[in-house]
Coordinates of C-alpha atoms and ligand atoms in Angstrom, one line a residue:
X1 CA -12.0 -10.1 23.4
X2 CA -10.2 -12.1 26.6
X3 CA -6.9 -11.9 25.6
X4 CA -4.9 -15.1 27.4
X5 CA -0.8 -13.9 27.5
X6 CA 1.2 -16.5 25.8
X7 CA 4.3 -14.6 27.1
X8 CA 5.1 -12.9 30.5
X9 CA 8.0 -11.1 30.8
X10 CA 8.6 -9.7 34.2
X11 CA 10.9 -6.5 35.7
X12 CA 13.3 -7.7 32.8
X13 CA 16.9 -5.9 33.3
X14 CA 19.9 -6.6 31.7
X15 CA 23.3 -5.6 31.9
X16 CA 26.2 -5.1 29.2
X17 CA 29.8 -4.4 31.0
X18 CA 28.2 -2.8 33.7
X19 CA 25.9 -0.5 31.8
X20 CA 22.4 -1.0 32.3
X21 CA 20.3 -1.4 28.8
X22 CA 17.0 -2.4 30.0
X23 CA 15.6 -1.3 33.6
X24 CA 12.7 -3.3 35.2
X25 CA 10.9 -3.8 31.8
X26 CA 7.4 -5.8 32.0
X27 CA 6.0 -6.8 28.2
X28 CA 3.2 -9.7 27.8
X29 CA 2.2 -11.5 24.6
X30 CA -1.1 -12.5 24.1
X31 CA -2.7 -15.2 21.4
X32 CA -4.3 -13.4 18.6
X33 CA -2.8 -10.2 18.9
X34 CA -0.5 -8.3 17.3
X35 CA 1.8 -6.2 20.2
X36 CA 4.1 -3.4 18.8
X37 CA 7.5 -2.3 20.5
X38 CA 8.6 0.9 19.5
X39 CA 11.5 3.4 20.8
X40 CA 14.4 5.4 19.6
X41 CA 17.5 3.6 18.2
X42 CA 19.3 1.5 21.3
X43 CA 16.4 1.7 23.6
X44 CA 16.6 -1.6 24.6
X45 CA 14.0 -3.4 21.5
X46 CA 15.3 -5.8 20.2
X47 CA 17.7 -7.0 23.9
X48 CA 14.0 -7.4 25.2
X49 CA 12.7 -9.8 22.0
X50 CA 16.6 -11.4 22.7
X51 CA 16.1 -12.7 25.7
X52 CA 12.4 -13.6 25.2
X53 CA 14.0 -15.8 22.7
X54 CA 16.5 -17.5 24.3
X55 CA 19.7 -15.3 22.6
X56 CA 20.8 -13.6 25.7
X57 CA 19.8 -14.5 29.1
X58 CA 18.6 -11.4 31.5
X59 CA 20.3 -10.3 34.3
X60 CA 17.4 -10.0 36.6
X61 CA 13.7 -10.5 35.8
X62 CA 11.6 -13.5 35.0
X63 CA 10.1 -15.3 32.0
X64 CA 7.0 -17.6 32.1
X65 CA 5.1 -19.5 29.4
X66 CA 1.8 -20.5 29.9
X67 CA 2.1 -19.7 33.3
X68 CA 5.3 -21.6 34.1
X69 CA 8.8 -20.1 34.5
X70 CA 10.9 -20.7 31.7
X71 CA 14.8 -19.9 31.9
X72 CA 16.2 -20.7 28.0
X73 CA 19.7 -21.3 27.6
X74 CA 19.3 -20.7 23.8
X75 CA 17.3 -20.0 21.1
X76 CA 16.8 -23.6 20.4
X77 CA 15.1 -23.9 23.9
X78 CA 12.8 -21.0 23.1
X79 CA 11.7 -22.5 19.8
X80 CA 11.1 -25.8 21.9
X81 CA 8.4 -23.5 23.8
X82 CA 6.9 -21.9 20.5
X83 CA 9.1 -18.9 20.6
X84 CA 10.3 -17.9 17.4
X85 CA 12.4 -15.3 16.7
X86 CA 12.6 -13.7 12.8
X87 CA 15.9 -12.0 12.2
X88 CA 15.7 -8.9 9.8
X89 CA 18.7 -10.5 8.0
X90 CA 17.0 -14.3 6.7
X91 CA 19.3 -16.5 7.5
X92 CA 18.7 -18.8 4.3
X93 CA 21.2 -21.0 2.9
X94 CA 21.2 -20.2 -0.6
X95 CA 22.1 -23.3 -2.3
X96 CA 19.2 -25.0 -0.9
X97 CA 15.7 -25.0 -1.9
X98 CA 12.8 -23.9 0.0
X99 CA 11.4 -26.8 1.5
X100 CA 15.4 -27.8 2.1
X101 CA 15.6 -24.4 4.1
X102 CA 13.1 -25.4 6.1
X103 CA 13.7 -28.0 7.7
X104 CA 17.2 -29.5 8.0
X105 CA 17.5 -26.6 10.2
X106 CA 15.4 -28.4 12.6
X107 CA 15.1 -32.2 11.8
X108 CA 18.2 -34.5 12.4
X109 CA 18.9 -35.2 8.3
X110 CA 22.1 -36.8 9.3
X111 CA 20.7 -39.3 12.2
X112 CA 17.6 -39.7 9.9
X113 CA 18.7 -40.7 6.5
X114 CA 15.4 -41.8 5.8
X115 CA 13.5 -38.3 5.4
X116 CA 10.2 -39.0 3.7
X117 CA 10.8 -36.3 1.5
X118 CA 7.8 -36.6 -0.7
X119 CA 6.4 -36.0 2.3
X120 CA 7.9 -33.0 3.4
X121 CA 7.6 -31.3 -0.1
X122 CA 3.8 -31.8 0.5
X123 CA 3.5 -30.6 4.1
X124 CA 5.8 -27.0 2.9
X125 CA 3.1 -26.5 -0.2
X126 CA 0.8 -26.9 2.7
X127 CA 1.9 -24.3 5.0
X128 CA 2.9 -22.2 1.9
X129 CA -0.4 -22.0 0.8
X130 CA -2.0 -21.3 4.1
X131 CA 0.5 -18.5 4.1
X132 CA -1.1 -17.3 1.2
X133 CA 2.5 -16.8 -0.1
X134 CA 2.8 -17.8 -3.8
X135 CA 5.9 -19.7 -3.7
X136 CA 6.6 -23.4 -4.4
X137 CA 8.6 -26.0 -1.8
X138 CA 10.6 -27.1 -4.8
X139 CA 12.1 -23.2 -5.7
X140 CA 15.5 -22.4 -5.1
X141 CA 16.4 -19.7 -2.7
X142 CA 19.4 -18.0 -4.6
X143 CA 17.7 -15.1 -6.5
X144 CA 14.7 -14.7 -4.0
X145 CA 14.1 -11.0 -2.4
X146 CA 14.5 -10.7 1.1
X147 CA 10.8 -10.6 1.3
X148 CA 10.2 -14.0 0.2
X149 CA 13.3 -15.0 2.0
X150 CA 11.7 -13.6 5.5
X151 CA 8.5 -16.2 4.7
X152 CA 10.9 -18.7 4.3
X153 CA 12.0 -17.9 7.7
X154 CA 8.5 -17.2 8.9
X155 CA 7.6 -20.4 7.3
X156 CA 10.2 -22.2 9.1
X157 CA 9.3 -20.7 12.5
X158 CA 5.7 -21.9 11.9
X159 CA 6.9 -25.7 10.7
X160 CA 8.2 -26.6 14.2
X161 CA 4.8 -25.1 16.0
X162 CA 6.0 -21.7 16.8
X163 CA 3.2 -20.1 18.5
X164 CA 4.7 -16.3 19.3
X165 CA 6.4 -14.9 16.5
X166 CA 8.8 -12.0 17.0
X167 CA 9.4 -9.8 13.9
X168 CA 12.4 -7.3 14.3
X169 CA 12.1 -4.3 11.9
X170 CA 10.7 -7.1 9.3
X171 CA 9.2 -4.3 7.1
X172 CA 12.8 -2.1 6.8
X173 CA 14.3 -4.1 3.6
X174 CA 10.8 -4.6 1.8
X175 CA 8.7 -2.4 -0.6
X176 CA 5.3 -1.2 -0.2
X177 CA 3.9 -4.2 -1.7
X178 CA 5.9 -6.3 -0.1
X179 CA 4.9 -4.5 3.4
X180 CA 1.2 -5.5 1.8
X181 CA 1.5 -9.0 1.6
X182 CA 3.2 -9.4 4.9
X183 CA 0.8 -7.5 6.6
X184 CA -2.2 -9.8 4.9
X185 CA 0.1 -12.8 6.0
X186 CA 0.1 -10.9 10.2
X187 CA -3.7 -11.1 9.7
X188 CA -4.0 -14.8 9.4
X189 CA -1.6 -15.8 11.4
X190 CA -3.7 -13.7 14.1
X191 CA -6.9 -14.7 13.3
X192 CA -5.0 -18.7 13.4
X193 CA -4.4 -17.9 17.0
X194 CA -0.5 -17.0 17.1
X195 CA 0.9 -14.1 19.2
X196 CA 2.7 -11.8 17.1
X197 CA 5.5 -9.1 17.9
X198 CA 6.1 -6.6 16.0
X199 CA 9.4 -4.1 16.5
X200 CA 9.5 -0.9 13.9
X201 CA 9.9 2.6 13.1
X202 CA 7.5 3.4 10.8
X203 CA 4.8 4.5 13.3
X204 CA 1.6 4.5 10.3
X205 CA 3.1 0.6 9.7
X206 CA 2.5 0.3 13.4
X207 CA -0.8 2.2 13.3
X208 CA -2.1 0.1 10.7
X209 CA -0.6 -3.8 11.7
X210 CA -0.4 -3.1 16.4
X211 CA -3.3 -3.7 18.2
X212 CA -1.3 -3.0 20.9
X213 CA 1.6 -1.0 21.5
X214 CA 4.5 -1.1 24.1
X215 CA 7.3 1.5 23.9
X216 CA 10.7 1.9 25.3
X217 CA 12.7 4.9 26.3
X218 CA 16.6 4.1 27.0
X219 CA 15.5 1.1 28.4
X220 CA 12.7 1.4 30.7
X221 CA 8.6 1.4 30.1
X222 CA 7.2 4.3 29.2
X223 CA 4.0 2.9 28.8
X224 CA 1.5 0.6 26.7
X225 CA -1.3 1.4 24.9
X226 CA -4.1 0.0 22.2
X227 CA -3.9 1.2 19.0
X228 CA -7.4 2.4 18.7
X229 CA -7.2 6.0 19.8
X230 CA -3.6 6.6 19.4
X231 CA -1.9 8.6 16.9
X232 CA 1.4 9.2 15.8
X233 CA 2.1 12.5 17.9
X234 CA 1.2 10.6 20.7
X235 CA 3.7 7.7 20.2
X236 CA 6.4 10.1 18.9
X237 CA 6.0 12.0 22.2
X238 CA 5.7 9.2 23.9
X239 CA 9.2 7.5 22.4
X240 CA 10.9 11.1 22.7
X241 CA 9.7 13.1 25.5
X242 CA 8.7 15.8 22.3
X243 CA 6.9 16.5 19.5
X244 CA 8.2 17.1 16.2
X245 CA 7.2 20.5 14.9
X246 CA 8.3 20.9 11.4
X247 CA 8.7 17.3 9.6
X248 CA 11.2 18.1 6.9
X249 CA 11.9 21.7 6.1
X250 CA 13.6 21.9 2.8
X251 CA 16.2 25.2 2.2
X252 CA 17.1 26.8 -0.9
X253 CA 20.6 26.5 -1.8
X254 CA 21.6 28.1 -5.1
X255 CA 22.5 25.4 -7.6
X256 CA 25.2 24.8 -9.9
X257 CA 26.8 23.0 -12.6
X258 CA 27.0 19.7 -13.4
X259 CA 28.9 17.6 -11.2
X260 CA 27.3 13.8 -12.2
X261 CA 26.5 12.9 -14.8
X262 CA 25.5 9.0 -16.4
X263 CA 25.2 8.6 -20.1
X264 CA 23.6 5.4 -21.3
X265 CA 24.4 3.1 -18.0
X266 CA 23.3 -0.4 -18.7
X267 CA 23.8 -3.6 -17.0
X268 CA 21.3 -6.0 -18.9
X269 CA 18.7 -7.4 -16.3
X270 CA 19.0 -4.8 -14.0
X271 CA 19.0 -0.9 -15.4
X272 CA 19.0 0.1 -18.5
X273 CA 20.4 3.1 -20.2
X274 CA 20.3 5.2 -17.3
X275 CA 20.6 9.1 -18.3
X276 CA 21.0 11.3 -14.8
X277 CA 22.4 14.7 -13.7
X278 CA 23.5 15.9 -10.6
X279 CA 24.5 19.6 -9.8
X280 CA 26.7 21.3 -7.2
X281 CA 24.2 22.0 -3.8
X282 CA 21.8 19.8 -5.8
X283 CA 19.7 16.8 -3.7
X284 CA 18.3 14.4 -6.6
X285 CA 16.0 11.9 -5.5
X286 CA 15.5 8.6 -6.9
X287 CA 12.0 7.5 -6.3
X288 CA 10.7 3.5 -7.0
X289 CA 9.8 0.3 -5.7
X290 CA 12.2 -1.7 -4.1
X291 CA 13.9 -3.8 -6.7
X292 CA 13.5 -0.8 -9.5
X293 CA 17.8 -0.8 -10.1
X294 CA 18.5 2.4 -7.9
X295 CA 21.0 0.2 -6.1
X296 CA 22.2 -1.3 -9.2
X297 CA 22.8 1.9 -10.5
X298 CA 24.4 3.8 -7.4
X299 CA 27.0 0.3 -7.7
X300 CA 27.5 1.0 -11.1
X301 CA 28.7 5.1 -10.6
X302 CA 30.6 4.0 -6.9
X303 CA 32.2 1.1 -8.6
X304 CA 31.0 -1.7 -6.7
X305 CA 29.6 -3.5 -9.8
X306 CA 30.6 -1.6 -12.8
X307 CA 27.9 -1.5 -15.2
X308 CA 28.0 -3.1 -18.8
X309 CA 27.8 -0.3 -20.6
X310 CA 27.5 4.0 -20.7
X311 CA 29.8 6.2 -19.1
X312 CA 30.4 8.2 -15.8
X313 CA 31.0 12.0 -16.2
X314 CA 32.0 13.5 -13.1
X315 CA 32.6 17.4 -13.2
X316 CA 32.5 16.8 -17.3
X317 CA 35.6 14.7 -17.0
X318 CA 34.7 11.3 -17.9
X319 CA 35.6 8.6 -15.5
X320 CA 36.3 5.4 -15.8
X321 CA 35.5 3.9 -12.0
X322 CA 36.3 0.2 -11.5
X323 CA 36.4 -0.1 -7.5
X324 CA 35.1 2.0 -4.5
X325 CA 38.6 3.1 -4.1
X326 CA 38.8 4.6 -7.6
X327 CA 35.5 6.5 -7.1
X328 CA 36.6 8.0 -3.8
X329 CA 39.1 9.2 -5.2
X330 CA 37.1 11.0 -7.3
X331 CA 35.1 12.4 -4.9
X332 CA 32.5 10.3 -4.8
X333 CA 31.2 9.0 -1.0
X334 CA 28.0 6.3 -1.1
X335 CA 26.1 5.2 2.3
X336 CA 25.0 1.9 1.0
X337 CA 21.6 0.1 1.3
X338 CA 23.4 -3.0 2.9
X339 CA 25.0 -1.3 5.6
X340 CA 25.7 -4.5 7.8
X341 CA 27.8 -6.2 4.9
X342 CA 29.4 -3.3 3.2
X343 CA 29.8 -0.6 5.2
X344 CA 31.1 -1.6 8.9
X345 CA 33.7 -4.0 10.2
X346 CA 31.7 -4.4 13.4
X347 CA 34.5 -5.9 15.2
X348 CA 36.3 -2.7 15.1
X349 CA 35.3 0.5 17.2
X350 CA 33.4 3.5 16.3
X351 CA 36.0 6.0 15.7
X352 CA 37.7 3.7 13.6
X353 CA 34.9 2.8 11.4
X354 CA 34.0 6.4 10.8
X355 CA 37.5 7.3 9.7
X356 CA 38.6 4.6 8.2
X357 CA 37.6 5.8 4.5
X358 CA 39.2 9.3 5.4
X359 CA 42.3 7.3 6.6
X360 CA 42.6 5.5 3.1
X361 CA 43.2 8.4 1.2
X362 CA 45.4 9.8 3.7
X363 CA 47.6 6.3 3.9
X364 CA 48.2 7.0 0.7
X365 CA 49.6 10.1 0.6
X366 CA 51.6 10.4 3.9
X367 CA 51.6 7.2 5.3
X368 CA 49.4 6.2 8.2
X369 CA 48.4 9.4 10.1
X370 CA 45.2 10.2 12.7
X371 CA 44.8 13.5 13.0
X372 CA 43.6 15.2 16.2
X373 CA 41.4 17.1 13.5
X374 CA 39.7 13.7 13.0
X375 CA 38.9 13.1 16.7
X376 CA 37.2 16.0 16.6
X377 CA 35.0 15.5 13.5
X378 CA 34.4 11.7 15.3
X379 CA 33.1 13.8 17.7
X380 CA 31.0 16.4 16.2
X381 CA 29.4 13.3 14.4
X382 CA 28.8 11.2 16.9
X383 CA 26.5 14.4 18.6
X384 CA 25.3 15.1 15.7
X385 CA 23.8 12.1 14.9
X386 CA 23.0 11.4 18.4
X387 CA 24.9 7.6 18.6
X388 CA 24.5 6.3 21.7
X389 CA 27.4 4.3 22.9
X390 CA 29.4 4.2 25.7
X391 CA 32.6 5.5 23.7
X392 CA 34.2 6.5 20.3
X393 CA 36.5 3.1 21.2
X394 CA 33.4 0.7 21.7
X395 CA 32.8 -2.1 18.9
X396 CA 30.2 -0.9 16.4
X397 CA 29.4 -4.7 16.9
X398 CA 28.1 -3.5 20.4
X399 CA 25.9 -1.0 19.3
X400 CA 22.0 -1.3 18.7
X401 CA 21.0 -2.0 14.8
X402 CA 19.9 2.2 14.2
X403 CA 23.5 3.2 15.9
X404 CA 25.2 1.1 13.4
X405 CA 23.7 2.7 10.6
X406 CA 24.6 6.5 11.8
X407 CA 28.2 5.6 12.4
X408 CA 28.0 4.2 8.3
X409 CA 26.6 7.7 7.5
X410 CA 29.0 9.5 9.6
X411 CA 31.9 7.5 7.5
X412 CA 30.6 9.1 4.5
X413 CA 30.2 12.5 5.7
X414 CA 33.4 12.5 6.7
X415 CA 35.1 11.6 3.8
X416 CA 34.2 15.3 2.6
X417 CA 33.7 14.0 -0.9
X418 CA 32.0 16.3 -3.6
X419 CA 29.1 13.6 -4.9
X420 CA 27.4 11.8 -2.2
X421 CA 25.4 8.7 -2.8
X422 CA 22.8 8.3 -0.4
X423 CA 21.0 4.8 -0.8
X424 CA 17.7 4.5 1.9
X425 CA 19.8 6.9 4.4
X426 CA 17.0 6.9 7.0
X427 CA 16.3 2.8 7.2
X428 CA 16.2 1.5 10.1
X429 CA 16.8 4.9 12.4
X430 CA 14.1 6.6 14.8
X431 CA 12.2 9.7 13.8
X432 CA 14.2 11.7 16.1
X433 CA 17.6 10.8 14.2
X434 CA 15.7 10.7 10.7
X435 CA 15.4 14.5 11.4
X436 CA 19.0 15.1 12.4
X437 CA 20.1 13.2 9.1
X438 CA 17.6 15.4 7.4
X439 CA 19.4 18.5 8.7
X440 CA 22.6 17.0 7.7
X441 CA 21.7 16.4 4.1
X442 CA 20.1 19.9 3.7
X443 CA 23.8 21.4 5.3
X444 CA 25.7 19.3 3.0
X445 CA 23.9 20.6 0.1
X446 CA 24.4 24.0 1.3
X447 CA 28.1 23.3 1.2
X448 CA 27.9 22.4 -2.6
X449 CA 28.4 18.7 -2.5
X450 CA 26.1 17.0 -5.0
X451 CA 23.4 14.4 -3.8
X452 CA 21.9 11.6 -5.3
X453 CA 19.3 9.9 -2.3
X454 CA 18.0 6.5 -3.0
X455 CA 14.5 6.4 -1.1
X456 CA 12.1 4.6 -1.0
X457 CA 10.3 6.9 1.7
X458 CA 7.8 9.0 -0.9
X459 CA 8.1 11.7 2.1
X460 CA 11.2 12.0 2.6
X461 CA 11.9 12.1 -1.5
X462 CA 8.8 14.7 -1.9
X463 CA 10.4 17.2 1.2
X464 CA 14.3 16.8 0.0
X465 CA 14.5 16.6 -3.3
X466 CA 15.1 19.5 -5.8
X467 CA 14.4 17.3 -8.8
X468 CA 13.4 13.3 -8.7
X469 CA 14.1 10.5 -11.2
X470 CA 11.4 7.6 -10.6
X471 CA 12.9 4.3 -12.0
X472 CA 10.9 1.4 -12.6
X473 CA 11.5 -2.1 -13.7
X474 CA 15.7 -0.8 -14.5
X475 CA 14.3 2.2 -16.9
X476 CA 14.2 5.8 -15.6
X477 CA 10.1 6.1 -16.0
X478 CA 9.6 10.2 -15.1
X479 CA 11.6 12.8 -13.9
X480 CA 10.0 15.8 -12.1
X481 CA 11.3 19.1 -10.9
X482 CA 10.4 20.2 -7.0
X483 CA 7.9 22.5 -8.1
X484 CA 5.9 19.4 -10.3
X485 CA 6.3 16.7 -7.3
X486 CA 3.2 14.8 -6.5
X487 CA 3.3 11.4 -5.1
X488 CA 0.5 10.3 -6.7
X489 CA 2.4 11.0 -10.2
X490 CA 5.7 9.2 -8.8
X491 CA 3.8 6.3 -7.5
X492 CA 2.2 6.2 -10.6
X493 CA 5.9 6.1 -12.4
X494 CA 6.9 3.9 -10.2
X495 CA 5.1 1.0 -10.7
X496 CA 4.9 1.2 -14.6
X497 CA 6.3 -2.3 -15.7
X498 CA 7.2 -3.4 -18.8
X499 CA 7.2 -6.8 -18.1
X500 CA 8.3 -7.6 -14.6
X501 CA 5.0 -7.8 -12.3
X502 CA 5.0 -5.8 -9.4
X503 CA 4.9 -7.7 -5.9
Ligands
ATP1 N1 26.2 -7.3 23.0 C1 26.2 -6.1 23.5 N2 27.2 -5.6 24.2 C2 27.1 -4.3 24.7 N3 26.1 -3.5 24.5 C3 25.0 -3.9 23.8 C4 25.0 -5.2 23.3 N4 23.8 -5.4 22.6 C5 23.2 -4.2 22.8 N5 23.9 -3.3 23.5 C6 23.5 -2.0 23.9 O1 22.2 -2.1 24.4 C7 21.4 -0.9 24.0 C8 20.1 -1.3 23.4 O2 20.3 -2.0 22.2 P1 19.2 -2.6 21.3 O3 19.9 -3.3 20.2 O4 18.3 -3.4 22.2 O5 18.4 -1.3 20.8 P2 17.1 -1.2 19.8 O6 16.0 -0.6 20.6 O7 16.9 -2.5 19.2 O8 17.6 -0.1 18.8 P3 17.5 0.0 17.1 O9 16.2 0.6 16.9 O10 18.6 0.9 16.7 O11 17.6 -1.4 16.6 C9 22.3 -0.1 23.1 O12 22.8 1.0 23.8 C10 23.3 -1.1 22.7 O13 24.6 -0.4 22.4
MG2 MG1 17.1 -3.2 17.2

């Protein structure tokens, strides 16, 4: 197949302050064809899709379209050229309805008060239905999953002509049937003639969806490939300059009592009477499709949305957790799902996001103190984790979307708490770093904390977890000790409904 490139991106550098993120990158986009980008966390991705789209403008390099040289000011002028780009995060407007979404973002409603919008209702069932998504123009937005909220966007994108279509980490907030249907909605849109780019982690996604696949290594080409041929080893090695030997290796750490416990949580509509333990050097998974109630549940125990009903045990004291505050204080830590809204004030610097729940609990005892015994955990963290940034003092605002999420985990680890809630610890972050937060998790179990891990990884749940609750539909559907795990059996659990349908 002649491939034509939409898209040229040549010897694309760019500079932040003086530090060089991407060096002399070339990347092409070609109609019908589905090009991957892949590299560790802050290797220059999603800068490289920014200024293809018109967010940042590079400091050396040239763009063409069709042949001519484009230089966008913004991503207005990109969309003008048929360059959309998707953002992870949809940026719906809630009160609004679908077909509303779509286009008063790009039609002049207050110059044009006469919108035919009988019209426009029937052109969005259109494009809708050549989606193959199931949604109406005349639903509402508030409620929707992120998935349908990202075909809104996708929708959108395609509504003002959008030929190339740049998806950042689209698959990171969506379950495996969600990932389905996207995936069958890539297809058309490439057998329609678009260009599609696709930017991930999860090397069999990009296995299964690339035809082609470009990776990035701290900011310069290593080197483009097609899919056919290429295996995971290959593009791990490839993205890290190793292999990874041993995925996950579990260790035995002797167990103890209870530390968690739930009786009877319930919060009607979302989980219901929710029965778990967790012991001392314990790591209990919770296994289930996105949209299950894990979340809802880890809110209910960390006191970000108390639950209805049932009670909170924690070390057979029972607790009666209305805020965050009142759960760390208890000894409870939680890396939340949502990391971008609830756990980082991105305008504030590394070191001060990471100790900033330690500092809390200290303010409250002796006043406003920073330890030198703090610096040093920063840094022990921030090699741990491997964050790349240019200092402790930089704005996590600054850093690349992975980076962000290991400063969040560091926070929590930090905090030295007895329970830790993990909820989807590895989203987002490149298999090098997913081991490192593997190793971390194993160590703190070792110490005797007591972990509860949200995943919806089956791999990372089967090679972690001493014991694994599989929660379907808001009901706790199996539970299943290391030596029973199968992921047949908790896929199985996972998608027993009682009268939601599965996505
Ligand atoms: N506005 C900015 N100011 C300063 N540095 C920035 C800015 N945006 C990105 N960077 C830096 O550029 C580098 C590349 O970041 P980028 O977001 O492109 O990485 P990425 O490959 O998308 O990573 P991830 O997989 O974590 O999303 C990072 O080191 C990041 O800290
Ligand atoms: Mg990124």
């Amino acid at each position: 197949m002649a491939l034509e490139p939409i898209v040229l991106a040549k010897s694309i550098s760019k500079t932040f302050s003086g530090i060089r993120v991407l060096d002399n990158v070339n990347f092409d986009i070609c109609t019908g064809e589905v090009h991957a980008l892949i590299g560790e966390n802050g290797a220059g991705k999603s800068t490289l899709v920014k200024i293809i789209s018109g967010v940042y403008f590079p400091t050396t390099g040239t763009i063409a379209v069709d042949g001519s040289q484009v230089h966008f000011r913004s991503p207005h002028a990109a969309r003008g050229a048929g360059i959309a780009l998707i953002h992870q995060e949809p940026l719906t407007f809630q009160d609004l309805n679908v077909t509303e979404n779509l286009y008063l973002g790009h039609t002049r409603v207050g110059k044009n008060p006469f919108l035919n919008w009988t019209d426009l209702y029937r052109k969005t069932d259109d494009l809708l239905e050549n989606l193959g998504v199931r949604m109406r123009s005349r639903d509402p937005v508030r409620g929707m999953s992120i998935a349908d909220q990202q075909m809104i966007e996708i929708a959108s994108a395609l509504s003002q002509n959008a030929r190339v279509i740049i998806m950042d980490e689209p698959t990171a907030a969506l379950s495996h049937g969600e990932v389905t249907t996207l995936f069958e909605m890539i297809r058309r849109l490439k057998e329609q003639g678009k260009a599609i780019v696709f930017i991930g982690h999860r090397l069999d996604e990009i296995l299964e969806i690339a035809d082609r696949i470009t990776v990035l290594r701290d900011g310069a080409l290593v080197g483009e490939c097609p899919t056919a041929g290429t295996t995971t080893d290959t593009l791990v090695h490839m993205m890290i300059n190793r292999s990874i030997k041993e995925l996950i290796v579990k260790e035995t750490v002797p167990i103890g009592e209870v530390i968690l416990e739930t009786r009877g949580l319930t919060y009607p509509g979302q989980y219901y009477d929710i029965n778990i333990k967790v012991r001392k050097g314990e790591i209990v998974g919770m296994a289930g499709l996105v949209g299950a109630g894990r979340s809802e549940t880890a809110s209910a125990i960390f006191g970000t949305q108390p639950a209805f009903s049932g009670e909170v045990f924690v070390r057979g004291e029972k607790v009666n957790i209305k805020t965050p505050l009142e759960a760390m204080k208890k000894g409870i830590a939680m890396v939340s799902e949502d990391r971008a809204r609830t756990g980082l004030i991105t305008a504030f610097s590394i070191s001060f996001n990471m100790t900033f729940a330690v500092l809390r609990n200290i303010v409250s005892k002796f006043g406003f103190v920073k330890s030198k015994k703090e610096d040093e955990l920063v840094k022990k963290y921030v090699k741990y984790l491997n964050v790349r940034m240019r200092g402790a003092d930089q704005s996590v605002r600054e850093l690349s979307g992975g980076n962000q999420q290991k400063v969040v985990i560091a926070k929590w680890l930090l905090t030295e708490s007895d329970v830790l809630i993990l909820d989807e610890p590895t989203r987002g972050i490149d298999v090098g770093a997913k081991m490192e937060v593997y190793k971390l998790i194993n160590e703190l179990a070792k110490q005797g904390k007591a972990i509860l891990m949200i995943s919806s990884e089956l791999p990372e749940i089967l090679q972690l977890s001493d014991r694994v609750y599989v929660m379907s539909d808001g009901h706790v559907t199996a539970e299943f000790n290391r030596d029973e795990l199968d992921g047949q059996k908790i896929m199985t659990a996972a998608s027993t409904t009682r009268h939601r349908s599965v996505v």
